[in-house]
Amino acid sequence: PGAGKTRVLTCRIVQLLEETDESERILAVTFTKKASGEMSSRLETLLKKKDAVNVNEPEEVELAEDDEIVQEEVGKRSSAAMNRVTLGTFHSICAKILRWHGKEL
């Protein structure tokens, strides 16, 4: 078992999403694609679980420690809150910044 770094970071991101204004965004940067995929998957799971609790539905989603990573980025965002999170590796984040603002540089 790991030290719990990903769990701590994902819980903190969820907490920041709850505490901040909807116009604010969060940038989460990782070193590897695997870590990025794991964090994205866990964030999706936590937000789905939180949404289910908020509408008084039974909790159906559990956060497993050994979830398999299928892809680096999640195609569909399950929550409006997840749209406020930009998550990726150093390389992918820098590539996004260059695509967005490359002409200005």
PDB file of C-alpha atoms in Angstrom:
ATOM      1  CA  PRO A   1       0.000   0.000   0.000  1.00  0.00           C
ATOM      2  CA  GLY A   2       1.053   3.556  -0.672  1.00  0.00           C
ATOM      3  CA  ALA A   3       1.504   6.429   1.721  1.00  0.00           C
ATOM      4  CA  GLY A   4      -1.846   8.025   0.809  1.00  0.00           C
ATOM      5  CA  LYS A   5      -0.542  11.044  -1.119  1.00  0.00           C
ATOM      6  CA  THR A   6      -3.104  10.785  -3.925  1.00  0.00           C
ATOM      7  CA  ARG A   7      -5.971  10.358  -1.455  1.00  0.00           C
ATOM      8  CA  VAL A   8      -4.878  13.416   0.535  1.00  0.00           C
ATOM      9  CA  LEU A   9      -4.484  15.561  -2.580  1.00  0.00           C
ATOM     10  CA  THR A  10      -7.810  14.530  -4.105  1.00  0.00           C
ATOM     11  CA  CYS A  11      -9.646  15.149  -0.816  1.00  0.00           C
ATOM     12  CA  ARG A  12      -8.010  18.578  -0.608  1.00  0.00           C
ATOM     13  CA  ILE A  13      -9.070  19.424  -4.175  1.00  0.00           C
ATOM     14  CA  VAL A  14     -12.668  18.433  -3.365  1.00  0.00           C
ATOM     15  CA  GLN A  15     -12.502  20.612  -0.239  1.00  0.00           C
ATOM     16  CA  LEU A  16     -11.180  23.564  -2.275  1.00  0.00           C
ATOM     17  CA  LEU A  17     -13.964  23.091  -4.825  1.00  0.00           C
ATOM     18  CA  GLU A  18     -16.514  23.329  -2.007  1.00  0.00           C
ATOM     19  CA  GLU A  19     -14.897  26.352  -0.330  1.00  0.00           C
ATOM     20  CA  THR A  20     -14.156  28.502  -3.368  1.00  0.00           C
ATOM     21  CA  ASP A  21     -16.302  30.530  -5.698  1.00  0.00           C
ATOM     22  CA  GLU A  22     -17.485  28.814  -8.877  1.00  0.00           C
ATOM     23  CA  SER A  23     -15.451  31.261 -10.969  1.00  0.00           C
ATOM     24  CA  GLU A  24     -12.184  30.019  -9.426  1.00  0.00           C
ATOM     25  CA  ARG A  25     -10.235  27.161 -10.994  1.00  0.00           C
ATOM     26  CA  ILE A  26      -7.745  24.630  -9.657  1.00  0.00           C
ATOM     27  CA  LEU A  27      -4.566  23.440 -11.377  1.00  0.00           C
ATOM     28  CA  ALA A  28      -3.245  20.031 -10.313  1.00  0.00           C
ATOM     29  CA  VAL A  29       0.111  19.019 -11.798  1.00  0.00           C
ATOM     30  CA  THR A  30       1.604  15.519 -11.617  1.00  0.00           C
ATOM     31  CA  PHE A  31       4.832  13.940 -12.821  1.00  0.00           C
ATOM     32  CA  THR A  32       3.435  10.872 -14.597  1.00  0.00           C
ATOM     33  CA  LYS A  33       0.476   9.938 -16.794  1.00  0.00           C
ATOM     34  CA  LYS A  34      -0.360   7.156 -14.357  1.00  0.00           C
ATOM     35  CA  ALA A  35      -0.552   9.598 -11.432  1.00  0.00           C
ATOM     36  CA  SER A  36      -2.618  12.015 -13.508  1.00  0.00           C
ATOM     37  CA  GLY A  37      -5.049   9.280 -14.497  1.00  0.00           C
ATOM     38  CA  GLU A  38      -5.297   7.993 -10.936  1.00  0.00           C
ATOM     39  CA  MET A  39      -5.978  11.463  -9.547  1.00  0.00           C
ATOM     40  CA  SER A  40      -8.564  12.216 -12.229  1.00  0.00           C
ATOM     41  CA  SER A  41     -10.317   8.904 -11.624  1.00  0.00           C
ATOM     42  CA  ARG A  42     -10.391   9.425  -7.864  1.00  0.00           C
ATOM     43  CA  LEU A  43     -11.664  12.991  -8.209  1.00  0.00           C
ATOM     44  CA  GLU A  44     -14.489  11.799 -10.451  1.00  0.00           C
ATOM     45  CA  THR A  45     -15.359   9.065  -7.944  1.00  0.00           C
ATOM     46  CA  LEU A  46     -15.292  11.406  -4.936  1.00  0.00           C
ATOM     47  CA  LEU A  47     -17.412  14.019  -6.705  1.00  0.00           C
ATOM     48  CA  LYS A  48     -19.967  11.406  -7.822  1.00  0.00           C
ATOM     49  CA  LYS A  49     -20.118  10.096  -4.262  1.00  0.00           C
ATOM     50  CA  LYS A  50     -20.551  13.619  -2.886  1.00  0.00           C
ATOM     51  CA  ASP A  51     -23.289  14.385  -5.459  1.00  0.00           C
ATOM     52  CA  ALA A  52     -25.134  11.205  -4.449  1.00  0.00           C
ATOM     53  CA  VAL A  53     -24.982  12.172  -0.772  1.00  0.00           C
ATOM     54  CA  ASN A  54     -26.121  15.729  -1.530  1.00  0.00           C
ATOM     55  CA  VAL A  55     -29.330  14.522  -3.188  1.00  0.00           C
ATOM     56  CA  ASN A  56     -30.034  11.942  -0.479  1.00  0.00           C
ATOM     57  CA  GLU A  57     -29.366   8.984  -2.757  1.00  0.00           C
ATOM     58  CA  PRO A  58     -27.703   5.861  -1.390  1.00  0.00           C
ATOM     59  CA  GLU A  59     -23.935   5.821  -1.673  1.00  0.00           C
ATOM     60  CA  GLU A  60     -23.180   3.426  -4.491  1.00  0.00           C
ATOM     61  CA  VAL A  61     -19.644   4.465  -5.373  1.00  0.00           C
ATOM     62  CA  GLU A  62     -16.656   3.388  -3.307  1.00  0.00           C
ATOM     63  CA  LEU A  63     -13.117   4.674  -3.728  1.00  0.00           C
ATOM     64  CA  ALA A  64     -10.848   1.695  -4.235  1.00  0.00           C
ATOM     65  CA  GLU A  65      -7.100   1.867  -3.689  1.00  0.00           C
ATOM     66  CA  ASP A  66      -6.341  -0.318  -6.724  1.00  0.00           C
ATOM     67  CA  ASP A  67      -8.524   1.276  -9.426  1.00  0.00           C
ATOM     68  CA  GLU A  68      -7.126   0.503 -12.881  1.00  0.00           C
ATOM     69  CA  ILE A  69      -6.025   3.486 -14.924  1.00  0.00           C
ATOM     70  CA  VAL A  70      -7.600   3.427 -18.363  1.00  0.00           C
ATOM     71  CA  GLN A  71      -6.758   6.859 -19.767  1.00  0.00           C
ATOM     72  CA  GLU A  72      -4.919  10.041 -18.815  1.00  0.00           C
ATOM     73  CA  GLU A  73      -7.845  12.400 -19.103  1.00  0.00           C
ATOM     74  CA  VAL A  74     -11.514  11.802 -18.392  1.00  0.00           C
ATOM     75  CA  GLY A  75     -13.635  12.342 -21.499  1.00  0.00           C
ATOM     76  CA  LYS A  76     -16.926  13.300 -19.878  1.00  0.00           C
ATOM     77  CA  ARG A  77     -16.923  15.363 -16.724  1.00  0.00           C
ATOM     78  CA  SER A  78     -19.395  13.948 -14.214  1.00  0.00           C
ATOM     79  CA  SER A  79     -19.736  17.148 -12.298  1.00  0.00           C
ATOM     80  CA  ALA A  80     -19.708  20.872 -12.984  1.00  0.00           C
ATOM     81  CA  ALA A  81     -17.125  21.094 -10.215  1.00  0.00           C
ATOM     82  CA  MET A  82     -14.760  18.842 -12.179  1.00  0.00           C
ATOM     83  CA  ASN A  83     -14.843  21.366 -15.036  1.00  0.00           C
ATOM     84  CA  ARG A  84     -13.079  23.783 -12.684  1.00  0.00           C
ATOM     85  CA  VAL A  85     -10.096  21.427 -12.372  1.00  0.00           C
ATOM     86  CA  THR A  86      -7.264  21.329 -14.874  1.00  0.00           C
ATOM     87  CA  LEU A  87      -5.256  18.211 -14.162  1.00  0.00           C
ATOM     88  CA  GLY A  88      -2.296  16.704 -15.981  1.00  0.00           C
ATOM     89  CA  THR A  89       1.411  16.084 -16.147  1.00  0.00           C
ATOM     90  CA  PHE A  90       3.950  18.906 -16.297  1.00  0.00           C
ATOM     91  CA  HIS A  91       4.384  18.143 -19.980  1.00  0.00           C
ATOM     92  CA  SER A  92       0.663  18.059 -20.827  1.00  0.00           C
ATOM     93  CA  ILE A  93      -0.093  21.252 -18.862  1.00  0.00           C
ATOM     94  CA  CYS A  94       2.758  23.128 -20.574  1.00  0.00           C
ATOM     95  CA  ALA A  95       1.600  21.835 -23.973  1.00  0.00           C
ATOM     96  CA  LYS A  96      -1.941  23.099 -23.221  1.00  0.00           C
ATOM     97  CA  ILE A  97      -0.583  26.528 -22.237  1.00  0.00           C
ATOM     98  CA  LEU A  98       1.425  26.704 -25.464  1.00  0.00           C
ATOM     99  CA  ARG A  99      -1.641  25.715 -27.523  1.00  0.00           C
ATOM    100  CA  TRP A 100      -3.788  28.309 -25.745  1.00  0.00           C
ATOM    101  CA  HIS A 101      -1.261  31.175 -25.721  1.00  0.00           C
ATOM    102  CA  GLY A 102       1.516  30.179 -28.138  1.00  0.00           C
ATOM    103  CA  LYS A 103       0.806  32.985 -30.597  1.00  0.00           C
ATOM    104  CA  GLU A 104       1.196  35.559 -27.826  1.00  0.00           C
ATOM    105  CA  LEU A 105       4.684  34.374 -26.881  1.00  0.00           C
TER     106      LEU A 105
END
